[in-house]
PDB file of C-alpha atoms and ligand atoms in Angstrom:
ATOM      1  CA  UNK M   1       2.473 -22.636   8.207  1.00  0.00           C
ATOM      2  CA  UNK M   2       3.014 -18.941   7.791  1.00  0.00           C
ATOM      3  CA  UNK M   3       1.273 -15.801   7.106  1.00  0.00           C
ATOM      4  CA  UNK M   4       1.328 -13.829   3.372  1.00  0.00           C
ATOM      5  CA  UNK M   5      -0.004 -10.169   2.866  1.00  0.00           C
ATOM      6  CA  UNK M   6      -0.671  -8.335  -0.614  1.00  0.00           C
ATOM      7  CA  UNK M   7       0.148  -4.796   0.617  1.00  0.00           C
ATOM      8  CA  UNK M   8       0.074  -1.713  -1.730  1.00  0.00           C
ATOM      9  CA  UNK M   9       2.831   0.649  -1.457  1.00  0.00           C
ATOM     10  CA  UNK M  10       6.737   0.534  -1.995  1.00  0.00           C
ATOM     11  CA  UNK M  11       7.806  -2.804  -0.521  1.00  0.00           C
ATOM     12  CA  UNK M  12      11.157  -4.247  -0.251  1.00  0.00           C
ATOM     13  CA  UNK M  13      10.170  -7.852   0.568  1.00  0.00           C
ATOM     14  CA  UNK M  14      13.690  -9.063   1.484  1.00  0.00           C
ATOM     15  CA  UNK M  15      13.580  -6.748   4.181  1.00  0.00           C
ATOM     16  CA  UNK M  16      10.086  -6.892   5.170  1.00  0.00           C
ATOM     17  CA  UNK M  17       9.739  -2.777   4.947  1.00  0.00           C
ATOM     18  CA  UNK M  18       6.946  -1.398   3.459  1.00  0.00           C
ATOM     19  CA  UNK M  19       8.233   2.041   2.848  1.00  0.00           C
ATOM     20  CA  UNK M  20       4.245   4.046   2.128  1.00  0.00           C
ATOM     21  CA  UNK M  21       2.052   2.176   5.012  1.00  0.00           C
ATOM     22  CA  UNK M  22       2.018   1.471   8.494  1.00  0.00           C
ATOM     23  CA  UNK M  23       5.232   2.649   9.472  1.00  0.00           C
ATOM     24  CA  UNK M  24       6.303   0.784  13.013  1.00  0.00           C
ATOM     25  CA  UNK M  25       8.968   2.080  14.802  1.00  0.00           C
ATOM     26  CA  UNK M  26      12.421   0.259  15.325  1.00  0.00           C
ATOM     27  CA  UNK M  27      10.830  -2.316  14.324  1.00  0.00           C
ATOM     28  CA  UNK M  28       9.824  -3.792  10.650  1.00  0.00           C
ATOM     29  CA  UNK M  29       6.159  -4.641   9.725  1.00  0.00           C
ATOM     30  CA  UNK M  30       7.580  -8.827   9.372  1.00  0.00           C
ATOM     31  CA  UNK M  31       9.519  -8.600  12.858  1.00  0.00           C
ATOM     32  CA  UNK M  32       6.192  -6.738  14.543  1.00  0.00           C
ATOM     33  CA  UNK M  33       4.104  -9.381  13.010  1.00  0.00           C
ATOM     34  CA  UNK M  34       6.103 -12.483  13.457  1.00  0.00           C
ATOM     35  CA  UNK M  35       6.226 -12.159  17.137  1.00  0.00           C
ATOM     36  CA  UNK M  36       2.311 -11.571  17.631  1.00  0.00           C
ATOM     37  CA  UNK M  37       1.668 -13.797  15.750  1.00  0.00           C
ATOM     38  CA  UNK M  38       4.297 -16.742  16.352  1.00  0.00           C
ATOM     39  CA  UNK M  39       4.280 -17.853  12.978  1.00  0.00           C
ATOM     40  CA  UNK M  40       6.735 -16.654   9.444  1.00  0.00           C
ATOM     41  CA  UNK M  41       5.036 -13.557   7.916  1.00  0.00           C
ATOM     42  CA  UNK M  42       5.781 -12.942   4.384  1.00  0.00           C
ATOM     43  CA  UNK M  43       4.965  -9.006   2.919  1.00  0.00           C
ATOM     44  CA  UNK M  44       4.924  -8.141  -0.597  1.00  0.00           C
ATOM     45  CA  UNK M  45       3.540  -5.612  -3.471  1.00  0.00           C
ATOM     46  CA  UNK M  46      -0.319  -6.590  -3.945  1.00  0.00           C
ATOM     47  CA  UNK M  47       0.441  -6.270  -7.995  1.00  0.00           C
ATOM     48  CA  UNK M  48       3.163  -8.266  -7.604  1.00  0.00           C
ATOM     49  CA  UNK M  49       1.483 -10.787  -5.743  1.00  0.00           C
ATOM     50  CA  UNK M  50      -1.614 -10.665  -8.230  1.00  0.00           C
ATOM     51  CA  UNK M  51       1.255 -11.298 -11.341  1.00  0.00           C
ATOM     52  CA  UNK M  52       2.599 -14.265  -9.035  1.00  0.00           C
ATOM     53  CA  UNK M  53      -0.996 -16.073  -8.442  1.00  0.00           C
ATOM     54  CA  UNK M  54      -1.317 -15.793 -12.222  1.00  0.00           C
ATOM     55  CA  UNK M  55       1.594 -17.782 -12.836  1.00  0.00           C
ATOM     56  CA  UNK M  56       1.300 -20.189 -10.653  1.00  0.00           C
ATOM     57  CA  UNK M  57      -2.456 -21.259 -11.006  1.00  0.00           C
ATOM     58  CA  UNK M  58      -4.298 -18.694 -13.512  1.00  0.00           C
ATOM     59  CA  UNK M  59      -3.735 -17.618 -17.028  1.00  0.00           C
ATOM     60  CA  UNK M  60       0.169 -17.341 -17.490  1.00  0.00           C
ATOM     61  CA  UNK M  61       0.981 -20.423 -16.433  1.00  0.00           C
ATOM     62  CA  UNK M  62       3.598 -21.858 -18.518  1.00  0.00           C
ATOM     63  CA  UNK M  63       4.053 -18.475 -20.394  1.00  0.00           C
ATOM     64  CA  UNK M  64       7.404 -16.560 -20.012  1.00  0.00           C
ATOM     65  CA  UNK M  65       6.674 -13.057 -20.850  1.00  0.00           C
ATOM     66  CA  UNK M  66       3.503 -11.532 -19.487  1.00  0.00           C
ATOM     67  CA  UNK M  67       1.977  -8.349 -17.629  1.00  0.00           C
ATOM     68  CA  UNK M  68      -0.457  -8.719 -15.317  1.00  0.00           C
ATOM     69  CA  UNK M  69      -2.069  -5.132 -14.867  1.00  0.00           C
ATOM     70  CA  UNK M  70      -4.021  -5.039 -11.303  1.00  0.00           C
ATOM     71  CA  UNK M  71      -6.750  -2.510 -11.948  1.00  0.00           C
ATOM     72  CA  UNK M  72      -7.718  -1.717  -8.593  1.00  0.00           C
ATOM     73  CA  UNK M  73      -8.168   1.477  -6.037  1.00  0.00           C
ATOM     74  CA  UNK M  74      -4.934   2.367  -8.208  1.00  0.00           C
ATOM     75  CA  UNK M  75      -3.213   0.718 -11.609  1.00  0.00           C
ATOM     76  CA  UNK M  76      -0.096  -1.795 -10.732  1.00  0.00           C
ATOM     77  CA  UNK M  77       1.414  -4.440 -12.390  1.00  0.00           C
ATOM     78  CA  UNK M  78       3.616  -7.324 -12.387  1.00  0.00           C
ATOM     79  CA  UNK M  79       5.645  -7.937 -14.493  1.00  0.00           C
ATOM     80  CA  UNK M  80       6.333 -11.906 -15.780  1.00  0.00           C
ATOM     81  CA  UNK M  81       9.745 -12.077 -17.428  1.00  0.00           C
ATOM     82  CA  UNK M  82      11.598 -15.167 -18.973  1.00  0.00           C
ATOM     83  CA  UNK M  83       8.864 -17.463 -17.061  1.00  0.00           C
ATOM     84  CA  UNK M  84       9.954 -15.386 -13.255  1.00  0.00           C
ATOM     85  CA  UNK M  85       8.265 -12.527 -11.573  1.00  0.00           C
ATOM     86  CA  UNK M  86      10.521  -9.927 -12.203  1.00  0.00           C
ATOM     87  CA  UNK M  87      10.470  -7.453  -8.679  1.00  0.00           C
ATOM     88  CA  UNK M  88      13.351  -4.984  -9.943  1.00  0.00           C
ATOM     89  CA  UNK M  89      16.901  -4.241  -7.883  1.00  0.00           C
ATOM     90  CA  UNK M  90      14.701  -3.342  -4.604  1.00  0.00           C
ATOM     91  CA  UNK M  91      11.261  -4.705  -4.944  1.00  0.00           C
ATOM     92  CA  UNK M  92       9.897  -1.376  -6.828  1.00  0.00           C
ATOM     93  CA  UNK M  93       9.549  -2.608 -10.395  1.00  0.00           C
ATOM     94  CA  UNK M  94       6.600  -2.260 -12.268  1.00  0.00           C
ATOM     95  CA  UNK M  95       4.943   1.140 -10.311  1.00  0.00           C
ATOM     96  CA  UNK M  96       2.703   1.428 -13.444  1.00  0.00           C
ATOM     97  CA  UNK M  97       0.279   3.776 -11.731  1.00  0.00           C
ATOM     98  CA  UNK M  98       2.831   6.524 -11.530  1.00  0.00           C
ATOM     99  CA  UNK M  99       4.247   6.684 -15.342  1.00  0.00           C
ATOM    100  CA  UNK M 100       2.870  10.371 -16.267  1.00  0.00           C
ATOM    101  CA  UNK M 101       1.357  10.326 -19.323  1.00  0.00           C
ATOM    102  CA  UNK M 102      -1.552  12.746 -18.863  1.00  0.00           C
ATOM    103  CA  UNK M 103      -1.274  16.643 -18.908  1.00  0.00           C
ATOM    104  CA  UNK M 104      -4.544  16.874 -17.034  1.00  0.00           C
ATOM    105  CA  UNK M 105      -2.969  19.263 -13.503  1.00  0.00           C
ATOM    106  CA  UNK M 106      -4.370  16.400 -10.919  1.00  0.00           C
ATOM    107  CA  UNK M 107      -2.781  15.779  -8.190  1.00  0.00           C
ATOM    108  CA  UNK M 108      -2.107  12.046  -7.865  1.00  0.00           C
ATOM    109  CA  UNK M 109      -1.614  10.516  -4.533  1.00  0.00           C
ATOM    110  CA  UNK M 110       2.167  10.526  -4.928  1.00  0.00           C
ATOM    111  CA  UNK M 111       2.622  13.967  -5.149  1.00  0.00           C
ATOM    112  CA  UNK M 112       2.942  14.211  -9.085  1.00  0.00           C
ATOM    113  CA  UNK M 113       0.885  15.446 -11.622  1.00  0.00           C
ATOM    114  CA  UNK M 114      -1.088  13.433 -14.483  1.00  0.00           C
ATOM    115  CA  UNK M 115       0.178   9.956 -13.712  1.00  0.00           C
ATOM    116  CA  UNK M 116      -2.189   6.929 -15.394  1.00  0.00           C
ATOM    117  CA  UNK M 117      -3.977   6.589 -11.790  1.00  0.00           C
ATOM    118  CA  UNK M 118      -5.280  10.106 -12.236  1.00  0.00           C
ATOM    119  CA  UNK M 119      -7.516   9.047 -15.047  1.00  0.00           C
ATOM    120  CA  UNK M 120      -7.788   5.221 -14.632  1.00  0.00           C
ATOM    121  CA  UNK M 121      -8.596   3.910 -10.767  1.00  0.00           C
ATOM    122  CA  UNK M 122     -11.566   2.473 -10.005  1.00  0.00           C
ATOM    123  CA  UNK M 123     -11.456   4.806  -7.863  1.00  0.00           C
ATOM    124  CA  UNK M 124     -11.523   7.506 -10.322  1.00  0.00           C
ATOM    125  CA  UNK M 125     -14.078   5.493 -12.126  1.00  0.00           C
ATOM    126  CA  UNK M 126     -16.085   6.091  -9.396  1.00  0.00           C
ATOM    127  CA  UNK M 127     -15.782   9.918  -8.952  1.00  0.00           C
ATOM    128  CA  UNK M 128     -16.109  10.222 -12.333  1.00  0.00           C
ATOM    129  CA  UNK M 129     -19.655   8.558 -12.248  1.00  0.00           C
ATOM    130  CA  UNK M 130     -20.359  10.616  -8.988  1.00  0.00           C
ATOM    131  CA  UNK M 131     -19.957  14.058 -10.922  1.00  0.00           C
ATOM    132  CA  UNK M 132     -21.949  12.618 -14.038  1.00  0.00           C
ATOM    133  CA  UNK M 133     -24.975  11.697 -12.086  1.00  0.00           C
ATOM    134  CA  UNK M 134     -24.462  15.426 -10.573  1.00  0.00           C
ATOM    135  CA  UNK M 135     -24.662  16.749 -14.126  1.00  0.00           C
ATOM    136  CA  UNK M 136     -27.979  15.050 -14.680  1.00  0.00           C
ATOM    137  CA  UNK M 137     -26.295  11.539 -16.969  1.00  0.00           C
ATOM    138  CA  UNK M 138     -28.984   9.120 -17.252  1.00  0.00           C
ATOM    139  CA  UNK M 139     -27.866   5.919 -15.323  1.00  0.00           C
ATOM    140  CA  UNK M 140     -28.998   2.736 -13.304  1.00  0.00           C
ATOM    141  CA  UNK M 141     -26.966   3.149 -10.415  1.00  0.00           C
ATOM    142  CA  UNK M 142     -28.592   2.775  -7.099  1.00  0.00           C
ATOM    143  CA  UNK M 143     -29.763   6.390  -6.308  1.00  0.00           C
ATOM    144  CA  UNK M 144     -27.022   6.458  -2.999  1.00  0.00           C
ATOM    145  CA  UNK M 145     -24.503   6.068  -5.227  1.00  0.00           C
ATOM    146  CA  UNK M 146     -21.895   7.487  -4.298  1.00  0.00           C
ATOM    147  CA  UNK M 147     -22.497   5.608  -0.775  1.00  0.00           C
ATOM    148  CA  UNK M 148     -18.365   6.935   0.035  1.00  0.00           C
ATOM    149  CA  UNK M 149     -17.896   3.496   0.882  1.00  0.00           C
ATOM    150  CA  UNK M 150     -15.533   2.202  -1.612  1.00  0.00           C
ATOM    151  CA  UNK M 151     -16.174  -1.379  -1.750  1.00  0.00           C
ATOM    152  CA  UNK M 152     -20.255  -0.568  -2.226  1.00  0.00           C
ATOM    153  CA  UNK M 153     -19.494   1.718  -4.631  1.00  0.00           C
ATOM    154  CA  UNK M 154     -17.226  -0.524  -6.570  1.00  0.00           C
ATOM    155  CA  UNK M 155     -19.546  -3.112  -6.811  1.00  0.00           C
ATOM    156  CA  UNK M 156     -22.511  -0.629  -7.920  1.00  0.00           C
ATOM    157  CA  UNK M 157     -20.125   0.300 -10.719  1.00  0.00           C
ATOM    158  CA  UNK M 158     -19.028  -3.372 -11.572  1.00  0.00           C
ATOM    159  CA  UNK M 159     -22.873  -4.127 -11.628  1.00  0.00           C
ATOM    160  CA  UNK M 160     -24.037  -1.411 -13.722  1.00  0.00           C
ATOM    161  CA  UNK M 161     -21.023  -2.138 -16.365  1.00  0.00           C
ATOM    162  CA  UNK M 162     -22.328  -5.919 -16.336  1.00  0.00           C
ATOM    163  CA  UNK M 163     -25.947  -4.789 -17.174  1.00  0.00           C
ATOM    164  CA  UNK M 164     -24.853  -2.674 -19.818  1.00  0.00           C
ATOM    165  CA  UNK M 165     -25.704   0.775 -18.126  1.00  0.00           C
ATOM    166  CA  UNK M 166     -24.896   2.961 -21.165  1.00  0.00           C
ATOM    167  CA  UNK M 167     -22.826   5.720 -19.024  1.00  0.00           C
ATOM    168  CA  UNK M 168     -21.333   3.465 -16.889  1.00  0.00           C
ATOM    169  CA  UNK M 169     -19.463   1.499 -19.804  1.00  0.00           C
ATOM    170  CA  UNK M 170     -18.831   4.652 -21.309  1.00  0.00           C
ATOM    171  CA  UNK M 171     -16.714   5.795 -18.248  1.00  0.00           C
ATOM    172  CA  UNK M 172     -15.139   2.094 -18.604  1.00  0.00           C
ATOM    173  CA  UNK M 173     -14.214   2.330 -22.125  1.00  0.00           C
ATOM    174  CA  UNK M 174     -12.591   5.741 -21.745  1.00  0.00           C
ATOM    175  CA  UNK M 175     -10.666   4.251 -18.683  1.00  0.00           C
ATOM    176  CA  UNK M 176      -9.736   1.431 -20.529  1.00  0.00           C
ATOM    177  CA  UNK M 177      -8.462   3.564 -23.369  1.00  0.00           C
ATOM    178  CA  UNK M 178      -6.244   5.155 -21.055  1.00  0.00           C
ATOM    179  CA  UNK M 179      -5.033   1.970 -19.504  1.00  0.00           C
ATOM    180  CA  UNK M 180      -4.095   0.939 -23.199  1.00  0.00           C
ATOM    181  CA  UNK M 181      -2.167   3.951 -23.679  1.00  0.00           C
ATOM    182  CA  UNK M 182       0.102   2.390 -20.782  1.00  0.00           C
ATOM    183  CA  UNK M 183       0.263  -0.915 -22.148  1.00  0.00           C
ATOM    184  CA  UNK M 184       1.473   0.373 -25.761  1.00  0.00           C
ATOM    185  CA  UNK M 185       4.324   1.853 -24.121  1.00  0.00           C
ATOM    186  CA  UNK M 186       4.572  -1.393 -21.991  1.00  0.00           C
ATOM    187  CA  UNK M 187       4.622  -3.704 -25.497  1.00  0.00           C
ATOM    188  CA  UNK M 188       7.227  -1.060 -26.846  1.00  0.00           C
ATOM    189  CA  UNK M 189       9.925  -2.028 -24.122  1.00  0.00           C
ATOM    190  CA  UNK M 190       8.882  -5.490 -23.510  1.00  0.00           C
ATOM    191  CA  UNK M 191       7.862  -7.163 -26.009  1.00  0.00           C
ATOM    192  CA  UNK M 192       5.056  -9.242 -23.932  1.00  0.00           C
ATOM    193  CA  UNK M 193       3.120 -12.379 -25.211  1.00  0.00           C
ATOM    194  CA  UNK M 194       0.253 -11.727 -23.887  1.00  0.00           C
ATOM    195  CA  UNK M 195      -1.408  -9.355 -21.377  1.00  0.00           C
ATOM    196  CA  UNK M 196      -3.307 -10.408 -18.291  1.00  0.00           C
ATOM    197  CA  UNK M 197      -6.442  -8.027 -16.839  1.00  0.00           C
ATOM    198  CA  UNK M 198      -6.587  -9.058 -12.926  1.00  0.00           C
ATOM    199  CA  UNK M 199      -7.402  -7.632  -9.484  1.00  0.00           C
ATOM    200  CA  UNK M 200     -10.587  -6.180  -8.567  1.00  0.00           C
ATOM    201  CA  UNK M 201     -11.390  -4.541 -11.620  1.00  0.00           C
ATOM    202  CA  UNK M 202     -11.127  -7.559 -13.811  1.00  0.00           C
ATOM    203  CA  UNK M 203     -14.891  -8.294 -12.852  1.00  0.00           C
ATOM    204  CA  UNK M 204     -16.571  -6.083 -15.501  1.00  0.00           C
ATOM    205  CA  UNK M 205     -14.710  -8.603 -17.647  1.00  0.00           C
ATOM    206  CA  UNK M 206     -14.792  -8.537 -21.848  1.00  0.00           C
ATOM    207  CA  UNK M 207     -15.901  -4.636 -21.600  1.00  0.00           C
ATOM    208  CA  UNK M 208     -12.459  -3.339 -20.855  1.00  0.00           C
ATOM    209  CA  UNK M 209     -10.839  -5.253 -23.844  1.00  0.00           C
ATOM    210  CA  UNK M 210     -12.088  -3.099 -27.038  1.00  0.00           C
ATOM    211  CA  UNK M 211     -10.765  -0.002 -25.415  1.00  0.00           C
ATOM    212  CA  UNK M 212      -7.368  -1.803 -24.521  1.00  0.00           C
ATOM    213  CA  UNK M 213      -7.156  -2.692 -27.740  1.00  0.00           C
ATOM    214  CA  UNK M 214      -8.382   0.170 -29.405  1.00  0.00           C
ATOM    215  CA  UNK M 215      -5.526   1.891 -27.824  1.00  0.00           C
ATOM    216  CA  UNK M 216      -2.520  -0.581 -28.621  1.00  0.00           C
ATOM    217  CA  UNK M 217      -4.140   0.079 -32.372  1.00  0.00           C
ATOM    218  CA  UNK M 218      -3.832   3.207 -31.993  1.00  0.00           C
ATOM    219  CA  UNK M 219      -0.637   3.722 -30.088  1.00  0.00           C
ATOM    220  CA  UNK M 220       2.087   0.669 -30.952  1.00  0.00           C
ATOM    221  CA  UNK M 221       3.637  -0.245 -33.614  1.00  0.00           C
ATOM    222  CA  UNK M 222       1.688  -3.014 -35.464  1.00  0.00           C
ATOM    223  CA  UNK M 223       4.974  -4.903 -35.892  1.00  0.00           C
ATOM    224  CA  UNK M 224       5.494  -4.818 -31.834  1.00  0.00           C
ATOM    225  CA  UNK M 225       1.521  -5.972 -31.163  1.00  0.00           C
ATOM    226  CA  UNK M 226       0.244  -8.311 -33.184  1.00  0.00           C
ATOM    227  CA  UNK M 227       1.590 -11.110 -31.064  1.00  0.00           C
ATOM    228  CA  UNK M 228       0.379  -9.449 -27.967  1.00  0.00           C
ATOM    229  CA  UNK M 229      -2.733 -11.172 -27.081  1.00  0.00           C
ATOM    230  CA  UNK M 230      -4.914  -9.342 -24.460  1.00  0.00           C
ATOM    231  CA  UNK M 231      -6.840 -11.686 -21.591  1.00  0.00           C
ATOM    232  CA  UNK M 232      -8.967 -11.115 -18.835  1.00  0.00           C
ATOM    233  CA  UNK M 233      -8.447 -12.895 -15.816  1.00  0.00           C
ATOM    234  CA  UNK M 234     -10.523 -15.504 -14.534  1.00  0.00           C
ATOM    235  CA  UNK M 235      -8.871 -15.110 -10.828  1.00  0.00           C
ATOM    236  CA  UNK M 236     -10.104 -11.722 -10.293  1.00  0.00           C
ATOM    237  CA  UNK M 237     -10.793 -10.816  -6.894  1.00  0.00           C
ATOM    238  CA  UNK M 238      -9.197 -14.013  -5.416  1.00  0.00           C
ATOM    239  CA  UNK M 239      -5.631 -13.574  -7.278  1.00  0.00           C
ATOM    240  CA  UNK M 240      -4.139 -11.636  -4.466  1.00  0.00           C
ATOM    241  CA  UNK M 241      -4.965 -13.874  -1.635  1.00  0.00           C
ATOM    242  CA  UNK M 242      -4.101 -17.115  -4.109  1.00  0.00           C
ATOM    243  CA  UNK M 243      -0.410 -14.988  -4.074  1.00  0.00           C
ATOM    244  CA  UNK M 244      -0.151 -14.129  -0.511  1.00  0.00           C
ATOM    245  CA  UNK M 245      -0.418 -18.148  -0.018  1.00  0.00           C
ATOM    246  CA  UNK M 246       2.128 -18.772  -3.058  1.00  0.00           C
ATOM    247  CA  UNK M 247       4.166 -16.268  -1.610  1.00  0.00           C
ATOM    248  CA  UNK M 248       4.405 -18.169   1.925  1.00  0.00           C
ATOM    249  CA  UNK M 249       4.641 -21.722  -0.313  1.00  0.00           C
ATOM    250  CA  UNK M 250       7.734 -20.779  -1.852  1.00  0.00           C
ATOM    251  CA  UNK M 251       9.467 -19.264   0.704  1.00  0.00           C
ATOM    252  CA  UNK M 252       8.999 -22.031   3.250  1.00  0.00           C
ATOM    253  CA  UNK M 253      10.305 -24.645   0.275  1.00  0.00           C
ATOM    254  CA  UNK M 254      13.364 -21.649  -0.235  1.00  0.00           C
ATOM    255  CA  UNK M 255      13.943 -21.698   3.424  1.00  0.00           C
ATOM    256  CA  UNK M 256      13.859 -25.666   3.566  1.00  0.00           C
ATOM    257  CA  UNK M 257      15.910 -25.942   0.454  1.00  0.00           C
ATOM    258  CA  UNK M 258      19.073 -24.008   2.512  1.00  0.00           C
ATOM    259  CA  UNK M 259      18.421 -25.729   5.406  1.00  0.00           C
ATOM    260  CA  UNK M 260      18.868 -29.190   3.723  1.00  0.00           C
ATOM    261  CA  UNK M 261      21.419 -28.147   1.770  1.00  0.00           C
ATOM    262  CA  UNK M 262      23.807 -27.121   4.784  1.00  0.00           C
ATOM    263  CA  UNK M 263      23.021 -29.797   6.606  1.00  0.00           C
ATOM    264  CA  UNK M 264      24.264 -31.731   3.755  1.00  0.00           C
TER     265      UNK M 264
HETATM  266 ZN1   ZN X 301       1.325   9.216  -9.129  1.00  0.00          ZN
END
């Protein structure tokens, strides 16, 4: 019926541009596709995607005010508001990666210093246990770790967390931490009902909640979080290719809907 890609970068998904990746020229990344392909191509944030497939079919479903953090090769999020994903004026809402709230001097891909990515990734997570194993930590991880292939090197990680590898959930709980940090100021402005933990990361599961919520202790205002309930997801991996079909599903019905309604 059509085609649906989770892309990271600045997307404007009316238009179809995807302003970071795979520039095309004259021509935009849905207009390329669609005529390969011969079918309707839908593009849109990967976050926002992830916050879209929890709405529809995992844990905020008939919730109205919820962010869905995608901890993944960087930190996004969607943002759920009044029972709608909420995509901002253009499409660039919720670029939770990017808030700087670290005076740390690293370079983060987008040109700034100490944004939450510089301290949170998995990717991160992963350097982080590459230089500890350099020092001499003690840990379980296989002894090419790292392999430089990301998704190896993610799931070396994910299955060291899961066995309890003492340095390994260290580095998660001090990522997690940080991630809290971002969600305090997130429960400050918004006022959510509950927080979802999705994407790729969400695998090591119940280990990244403490820290979270160590955090929000630490950081919000008790008034502001006690009805903030923190979940992770049981989606995980799937949620952004459960949104990339949503996304496709509800633009065909849109589509149909102004179709019927002109011919009426
Ligand atoms: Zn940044």
């Amino acid at each position: 019926m059509g085609v649906g890609i989770g892309m990271p970068g600045f997307i404007d998904f009316q238009k179809g541009i995807n302003y970071t990746f795979l520039e095309i020229k004259d021509q935009t990344i849905i207009e390329y596709l669609t005529e390969e392909i011969k079918l309707p191509v839908y593009i849109d944030n990967d976050s926002s995607l992830i916050a879209l497939a929890e709405l529809r079919f995992g844990s905020v479903h008939h919730k109205k005010n919820v962010m869905v953090i995608n901890i993944g090769w960087g930190v996004g999020l969607g943002l759920i508001l009044n029972g709608e994903l909420f995509r901002g004026h253009n499409g660039f809402a919720g670029e939770f990666s990017h808030i700087p709230i670290f005076d740390n001097n690293k370079l983060c891909e987008c040109g700034k210093t100490g944004c939450l990515e510089t301290e949170t990734s998995l990717l991160v997570l992963i350097e982080k246990a590459a230089a500890g194993l350099k020092e001499g930590r003690l840990s379980s991880l296989p002894s090419n770790f790292p392999s430089d292939y990301y998704e190896q090197d993610y799931e070396a990680i994910i299955a060291a967390a899961l066995k309890g590898d003492q340095f390994v959930v260290e580095l998660f709980s001090e990522s997690g931490y940080n991630i809290g940090r971002g969600i305090a100021i997130l429960i400050h402005l918004l006022n959510p009902e509950l927080i979802v933990l999705s994407g790729r990361g969400a695998a090591a599961g119940k280990i990244w909640e403490a820290p979270i919520q160590n955090a929000i202790n630490k950081h919000c205002i008790p008034r502001l979080s006690s009805n903030t309930k923190i979940k992770v997801s049981t989606l995980g991996h799937d949620a952004e290719l459960i949104g990339a079909s949503v996304l496709v599903m509800e633009n065909i019905e849109k589509n149909n809907t102004v179709i019927k309604n002109k011919t009426v």
